[in-house]
């Protein structure tokens, strides 16, 4: 066993799935209404993809990984996320 | 990026849009902390999170076969005990890998008293292989092996938390992704207790249950409000029920899902009776010692 990788299917890089851009799956795109959003973070906890980033009390969407499930839009208490059709 | 440092289940995994189990995995990553080792049995979350050569986890994870997540976890726990290390050992499996296939390995590991936490994400079918009926599928649900008509699921859901609680010295809890902080607190409590622990978390499956992608959390909340999935803890043999005062009829929960479309009014009222009986029983047991261990 010269190389650890030959021994078994070992993945040595943690969290490298981030290279997989799942944003291409999306048909509906979440748009944040910045004047309404309070950055409470409820959407961030309920996002299955971890695609909502809250930084310095501001919320933004990681469109490279968002799959467009719209859970954030339904669960937002201030109704500040709307869904629009994805255009390319 | 302070908020994101806690995340240990990264984006880019292959779960379906609106997946309930992926929300649970993220919560596990946040609650477990970096001093943890995971083992995941074959199932949705193993397949979507670690498709070689990519992994969504920022924690060490061992892929187990379908039946032996608990056996792998007991091996890890024994090795860590020998090395005198205090590391959290968490095994994750779906309902198929717990209720049916992994039951004897889990029972053995609990009986030997290894310090580990077993989390079952309960999506009430073998969702990974195309939604076949499992021991967790509720009465009346349509799956590919129990098609609509006279063949829909005629079996009751197995009462897994009570089976696990029958083992001496265990901590058992049920959780729901709609109450994500409660789920995280239960994980932390289980890891701190140092007992063999079992948490069963309710995670809707959008494809298997025929629901809209955005209804995952709304449906989870309804599962608690209609009492079909009661939340409780069993510690030192004493059961503590999280009481629910909203009396929402089960129809609201069933009508949201395509898998219950085949049910008529008669069947729905029968399910309502069963749910009420089950909840009344749990309520009468609340705060009492039900297991002598």
Coordinates of C-alpha atoms in Angstrom, one line a residue:
Chain A
X1 CA 0.0 0.0 0.0
X2 CA 2.1 2.9 -1.3
X3 CA -0.7 5.2 -1.6
X4 CA -3.5 5.5 0.9
X5 CA -6.0 6.2 -1.9
X6 CA -5.2 2.7 -3.4
X7 CA -6.2 1.0 -0.2
X8 CA -9.9 2.0 -0.3
X9 CA -12.2 4.7 -1.6
X10 CA -11.0 7.4 0.8
X11 CA -11.9 11.0 0.3
X12 CA -9.3 13.1 2.0
X13 CA -10.7 16.6 1.3
X14 CA -13.5 17.5 3.7
X15 CA -16.6 19.2 2.3
X16 CA -15.5 19.2 -1.3
X17 CA -19.0 18.6 -2.6
X18 CA -19.1 22.4 -2.8
X19 CA -17.5 21.9 -6.3
X20 CA -20.8 20.4 -7.4
X21 CA -22.8 23.3 -8.6
X22 CA -26.4 22.1 -8.0
X23 CA -27.8 25.5 -8.9
X24 CA -28.3 24.2 -12.4
X25 CA -31.2 22.1 -11.2
X26 CA -33.3 25.2 -10.4
X27 CA -36.5 26.1 -12.3
X28 CA -37.7 28.8 -9.8
X29 CA -35.4 31.4 -8.5
X30 CA -35.7 33.0 -5.0
X31 CA -35.5 36.8 -5.0
X32 CA -34.9 38.6 -1.7
X33 CA -36.8 41.8 -1.1
X34 CA -34.0 43.6 0.8
X35 CA -36.3 46.3 2.3
X36 CA -38.5 43.7 4.0
X37 CA -35.9 41.1 5.1
X38 CA -35.0 41.3 8.8
X39 CA -32.2 38.6 8.5
X40 CA -33.8 36.5 11.2
X41 CA -32.2 33.4 9.8
X42 CA -35.2 31.1 9.8
X43 CA -34.8 30.4 6.1
X44 CA -31.1 29.6 6.6
X45 CA -32.0 26.8 9.1
X46 CA -34.7 25.3 6.9
X47 CA -32.7 25.4 3.7
X48 CA -31.9 21.7 2.7
X49 CA -28.9 22.9 0.8
X50 CA -27.3 25.5 3.1
X51 CA -27.6 27.9 0.2
X52 CA -28.6 30.9 2.4
X53 CA -25.8 32.9 3.8
X54 CA -26.3 35.4 6.7
X55 CA -23.3 37.7 7.0
X56 CA -23.2 41.0 8.9
X57 CA -27.0 40.9 9.5
X58 CA -27.6 40.7 5.8
X59 CA -29.1 37.7 4.0
X60 CA -28.0 36.5 0.6
X61 CA -28.6 33.5 -1.6
X62 CA -25.9 31.2 -2.9
X63 CA -27.3 30.8 -6.5
X64 CA -24.5 28.3 -7.4
X65 CA -26.1 25.7 -5.0
X66 CA -29.7 26.7 -4.5
X67 CA -32.0 24.1 -6.0
X68 CA -35.1 26.3 -5.9
X69 CA -37.3 24.3 -3.6
X70 CA -39.0 27.5 -2.2
X71 CA -39.1 26.3 1.4
X72 CA -37.5 29.7 2.3
X73 CA -40.3 31.6 0.5
X74 CA -43.0 29.6 2.4
X75 CA -41.4 29.8 5.8
X76 CA -40.3 33.4 5.7
X77 CA -42.3 35.2 8.5
X78 CA -42.0 38.6 6.8
X79 CA -42.8 37.3 3.3
X80 CA -39.6 38.8 1.9
X81 CA -38.6 36.0 -0.5
X82 CA -40.5 35.7 -3.7
X83 CA -40.1 33.0 -6.4
X84 CA -39.6 33.9 -10.0
X85 CA -39.1 31.7 -13.1
X86 CA -35.5 31.0 -13.9
X87 CA -34.4 32.6 -17.2
X88 CA -31.1 31.9 -19.0
Chain B
X1 CA -18.7 33.9 8.0
X2 CA -19.3 33.1 11.6
X3 CA -22.7 31.4 11.0
X4 CA -21.3 29.2 8.3
X5 CA -18.4 27.9 10.4
X6 CA -20.8 25.8 12.3
X7 CA -22.0 24.1 9.1
X8 CA -20.6 20.6 8.6
X9 CA -23.0 19.4 5.9
X10 CA -22.0 21.4 2.9
X11 CA -23.9 22.5 -0.2
X12 CA -23.5 20.5 -3.4
X13 CA -24.9 17.2 -2.1
X14 CA -27.3 15.4 -4.4
X15 CA -30.5 15.4 -2.4
X16 CA -33.7 16.3 -4.1
X17 CA -35.0 19.9 -3.9
X18 CA -36.9 20.3 -0.7
X19 CA -35.5 17.1 0.9
X20 CA -36.5 16.9 4.6
X21 CA -33.6 14.5 5.5
X22 CA -31.0 17.0 4.2
X23 CA -32.4 19.6 6.7
X24 CA -31.9 17.0 9.4
X25 CA -28.4 16.3 8.3
X26 CA -27.4 20.0 8.5
X27 CA -28.8 20.1 12.0
X28 CA -26.8 17.0 13.0
X29 CA -23.6 18.7 11.6
X30 CA -24.3 21.9 13.6
X31 CA -25.2 20.1 16.8
X32 CA -22.5 17.4 16.8
X33 CA -19.5 19.7 16.7
X34 CA -16.2 19.0 15.1
X35 CA -15.1 16.4 17.7
X36 CA -17.3 13.7 16.1
X37 CA -17.1 10.6 14.0
X38 CA -20.0 9.5 11.8
X39 CA -21.0 6.3 10.3
X40 CA -23.9 6.2 7.8
X41 CA -25.8 3.1 6.7
X42 CA -26.7 2.8 3.0
X43 CA -29.7 4.9 2.2
X44 CA -30.6 8.3 0.8
X45 CA -28.3 10.4 2.9
X46 CA -25.3 8.1 2.4
X47 CA -25.8 8.1 -1.4
X48 CA -26.3 11.9 -1.8
X49 CA -23.7 13.1 0.6
X50 CA -20.7 11.0 -0.4
X51 CA -20.6 10.3 -4.1
X52 CA -17.0 9.5 -4.7
X53 CA -14.7 11.5 -5.1
X54 CA -16.9 14.2 -3.4
X55 CA -18.1 14.4 0.2
X56 CA -20.6 16.9 1.7
X57 CA -19.4 16.2 5.2
X58 CA -16.7 18.2 7.1
X59 CA -16.5 15.3 9.6
X60 CA -14.9 11.9 9.3
X61 CA -17.5 9.4 8.0
X62 CA -17.4 5.7 7.5
X63 CA -19.8 4.1 5.0
X64 CA -21.5 1.1 6.5
X65 CA -23.5 -1.5 4.7
X66 CA -27.3 -1.4 5.1
X67 CA -27.6 -3.5 8.3
X68 CA -24.5 -2.7 10.3
X69 CA -24.4 1.0 11.1
X70 CA -24.8 0.3 14.8
X71 CA -22.1 -2.5 14.6
X72 CA -19.7 0.0 13.0
X73 CA -20.5 2.6 15.6
X74 CA -19.9 0.1 18.5
X75 CA -16.5 -0.7 17.0
X76 CA -15.6 3.0 16.8
X77 CA -16.8 3.6 20.3
X78 CA -14.8 0.6 21.7
X79 CA -11.6 1.8 19.9
X80 CA -12.1 5.3 21.3
X81 CA -12.7 3.9 24.8
X82 CA -9.4 1.9 24.5
X83 CA -7.6 5.1 23.4
X84 CA -9.2 7.0 26.3
X85 CA -10.5 9.6 23.9
X86 CA -13.8 11.5 24.3
X87 CA -15.2 11.8 20.8
X88 CA -18.8 11.7 19.8
X89 CA -19.8 8.7 17.8
X90 CA -22.9 9.1 15.7
X91 CA -24.6 6.5 13.5
X92 CA -27.1 7.6 11.0
X93 CA -29.6 5.4 9.1
X94 CA -32.9 5.7 7.4
X95 CA -36.1 4.0 8.6
X96 CA -35.4 1.0 6.4
X97 CA -31.9 0.6 7.9
X98 CA -33.4 0.8 11.4
X99 CA -36.9 -0.6 11.5
X100 CA -36.2 -3.5 9.2
X101 CA -32.7 -4.3 8.2
X102 CA -30.5 -2.8 11.0
X103 CA -32.7 -3.8 14.0
X104 CA -30.6 -6.7 15.3
X105 CA -27.3 -4.8 15.0
X106 CA -28.8 -1.8 16.8
X107 CA -30.3 -4.0 19.5
X108 CA -27.0 -5.7 20.1
X109 CA -25.1 -2.4 20.3
X110 CA -27.6 -0.9 22.8
X111 CA -27.5 -4.0 24.9
X112 CA -23.7 -3.9 25.1
X113 CA -24.0 -0.3 26.3
X114 CA -21.7 1.4 23.9
X115 CA -21.6 5.2 24.2
X116 CA -23.0 6.3 20.8
X117 CA -25.9 8.2 19.3
X118 CA -28.1 6.5 16.7
X119 CA -30.1 8.9 14.6
X120 CA -32.9 7.5 12.4
X121 CA -34.3 9.9 9.7
X122 CA -37.8 8.6 9.2
X123 CA -39.2 9.2 5.7
X124 CA -41.5 6.2 6.1
X125 CA -40.3 4.2 3.0
X126 CA -37.3 2.9 1.2
X127 CA -37.0 6.2 -0.6
X128 CA -33.5 5.7 -2.1
X129 CA -34.5 2.6 -4.1
X130 CA -37.7 4.0 -5.4
X131 CA -40.2 4.2 -2.5
X132 CA -40.9 0.6 -1.4
X133 CA -42.9 -0.1 1.8
X134 CA -40.8 -0.3 5.0
X135 CA -41.7 -1.1 8.6
X136 CA -42.2 2.6 9.2
X137 CA -44.8 3.1 6.4
X138 CA -48.1 4.2 8.1
X139 CA -51.5 2.6 7.6
X140 CA -53.1 3.4 4.2
X141 CA -50.0 4.9 2.5
X142 CA -49.3 4.1 -1.2
X143 CA -45.8 3.0 -2.1
X144 CA -44.6 1.2 -5.2
X145 CA -44.9 -2.2 -3.4
X146 CA -48.3 -1.3 -1.9
X147 CA -50.1 0.3 -4.8
X148 CA -53.5 2.0 -4.4
X149 CA -56.6 -0.2 -4.1
X150 CA -56.9 -3.2 -1.9
X151 CA -53.1 -3.6 -1.7
X152 CA -52.2 -0.2 0.0
X153 CA -50.3 -0.5 3.2
X154 CA -52.5 -2.4 5.7
X155 CA -49.8 -2.7 8.4
X156 CA -49.4 -0.3 11.3
X157 CA -46.2 1.7 11.8
X158 CA -43.7 -0.1 14.1
X159 CA -43.3 1.6 17.4
X160 CA -39.6 1.8 17.2
X161 CA -38.8 4.4 20.0
X162 CA -40.5 2.0 22.5
X163 CA -38.6 -1.0 21.2
X164 CA -35.3 0.9 21.7
X165 CA -36.4 2.2 25.1
X166 CA -36.9 -1.4 26.3
X167 CA -33.1 -1.7 26.3
X168 CA -31.7 -0.9 29.7
X169 CA -30.0 2.5 30.3
X170 CA -30.9 4.2 27.0
X171 CA -32.0 7.8 26.1
X172 CA -34.7 7.8 23.5
X173 CA -36.3 10.8 21.8
X174 CA -38.5 11.6 18.8
X175 CA -37.9 14.9 16.9
X176 CA -39.3 16.8 14.0
X177 CA -37.5 19.0 11.5
X178 CA -40.1 21.7 11.9
X179 CA -38.7 22.2 15.4
X180 CA -35.1 22.3 14.4
X181 CA -33.7 23.9 17.6
X182 CA -35.5 21.2 19.6
X183 CA -33.8 18.5 17.4
X184 CA -30.4 20.1 17.9
X185 CA -30.9 20.3 21.7
X186 CA -31.9 16.6 21.8
X187 CA -28.7 15.7 19.9
X188 CA -26.6 17.7 22.3
X189 CA -28.4 16.2 25.3
X190 CA -27.9 12.7 24.0
X191 CA -24.2 13.2 23.3
X192 CA -23.7 14.7 26.8
X193 CA -25.7 11.9 28.6
X194 CA -23.0 9.4 27.7
X195 CA -25.7 6.7 27.3
X196 CA -26.5 4.7 24.2
X197 CA -29.0 7.0 22.6
X198 CA -31.6 6.9 19.8
X199 CA -33.3 9.9 18.2
X200 CA -35.9 9.4 15.5
X201 CA -36.5 12.5 13.4
X202 CA -39.5 13.0 11.1
X203 CA -38.3 14.0 7.6
X204 CA -40.8 14.2 4.7
X205 CA -39.8 12.9 1.3
X206 CA -41.1 15.1 -1.5
X207 CA -41.0 12.4 -4.2
X208 CA -42.1 9.4 -2.1
X209 CA -45.0 11.2 -0.5
X210 CA -46.1 13.2 -3.6
X211 CA -45.9 16.6 -2.0
X212 CA -44.7 20.0 -3.3
X213 CA -41.1 20.8 -2.7
X214 CA -41.9 23.8 -0.6
X215 CA -44.4 21.9 1.7
X216 CA -41.7 20.0 3.6
X217 CA -41.7 22.1 6.7
X218 CA -45.4 22.9 6.6
X219 CA -46.2 19.2 6.5
X220 CA -43.8 18.5 9.4
X221 CA -45.5 21.0 11.5
X222 CA -48.9 19.5 10.7
X223 CA -47.6 16.0 11.6
X224 CA -47.0 17.4 15.1
X225 CA -50.2 19.4 15.3
X226 CA -52.4 16.5 14.2
X227 CA -50.7 14.1 16.7
X228 CA -49.8 11.6 14.1
X229 CA -46.1 12.0 15.1
X230 CA -46.0 12.9 18.8
X231 CA -42.8 14.2 20.2
X232 CA -41.5 12.7 23.4
X233 CA -38.4 11.7 25.4
X234 CA -37.8 8.6 27.4
X235 CA -35.0 8.9 29.9
X236 CA -34.3 6.5 32.9
X237 CA -37.5 4.8 31.9
X238 CA -39.6 7.9 32.4
X239 CA -41.6 9.3 29.4
X240 CA -42.0 13.0 28.9
X241 CA -44.5 14.1 26.2
X242 CA -44.3 17.4 24.5
X243 CA -48.1 18.2 24.8
X244 CA -50.0 19.5 21.8
X245 CA -53.1 21.6 22.4
X246 CA -54.1 22.3 18.8
X247 CA -56.8 19.9 17.7
X248 CA -56.3 19.9 14.0
X249 CA -58.1 17.0 12.2
X250 CA -55.9 14.4 10.5
X251 CA -57.6 15.1 7.2
X252 CA -55.5 18.3 6.8
X253 CA -52.3 16.2 7.0
X254 CA -53.5 13.4 4.8
X255 CA -54.9 15.6 2.0
X256 CA -51.6 17.4 1.5
X257 CA -50.0 14.1 0.3
X258 CA -50.5 12.1 -2.9
X259 CA -49.7 8.9 -1.1
X260 CA -53.0 9.1 0.9
X261 CA -55.2 10.1 -2.1
X262 CA -56.7 6.6 -2.2
X263 CA -58.3 7.0 1.2
X264 CA -62.1 7.5 1.5
X265 CA -63.9 9.3 4.4
X266 CA -64.4 6.0 6.2
X267 CA -60.7 5.1 6.2
X268 CA -59.7 8.7 7.3
X269 CA -62.1 8.5 10.3
X270 CA -60.6 5.2 11.2
X271 CA -57.1 6.7 11.1
X272 CA -58.3 9.6 13.2
X273 CA -59.6 7.2 15.8
X274 CA -56.2 5.3 15.9
X275 CA -54.3 8.6 16.2
X276 CA -56.5 9.8 19.0
X277 CA -56.2 6.5 20.9
X278 CA -52.4 6.5 20.6
X279 CA -52.2 10.1 21.8
X280 CA -54.5 9.6 24.7
X281 CA -52.4 6.6 25.7
X282 CA -49.2 8.6 25.6
X283 CA -50.9 11.4 27.5
X284 CA -51.9 9.0 30.3
X285 CA -48.3 7.7 30.5
X286 CA -46.8 11.2 30.5
X287 CA -44.4 11.7 33.5
X288 CA -44.6 8.0 34.5
X289 CA -42.0 5.4 34.8
X290 CA -42.8 2.9 32.0
X291 CA -39.6 0.9 31.8
X292 CA -37.8 -0.5 34.8
X293 CA -34.2 0.4 34.0

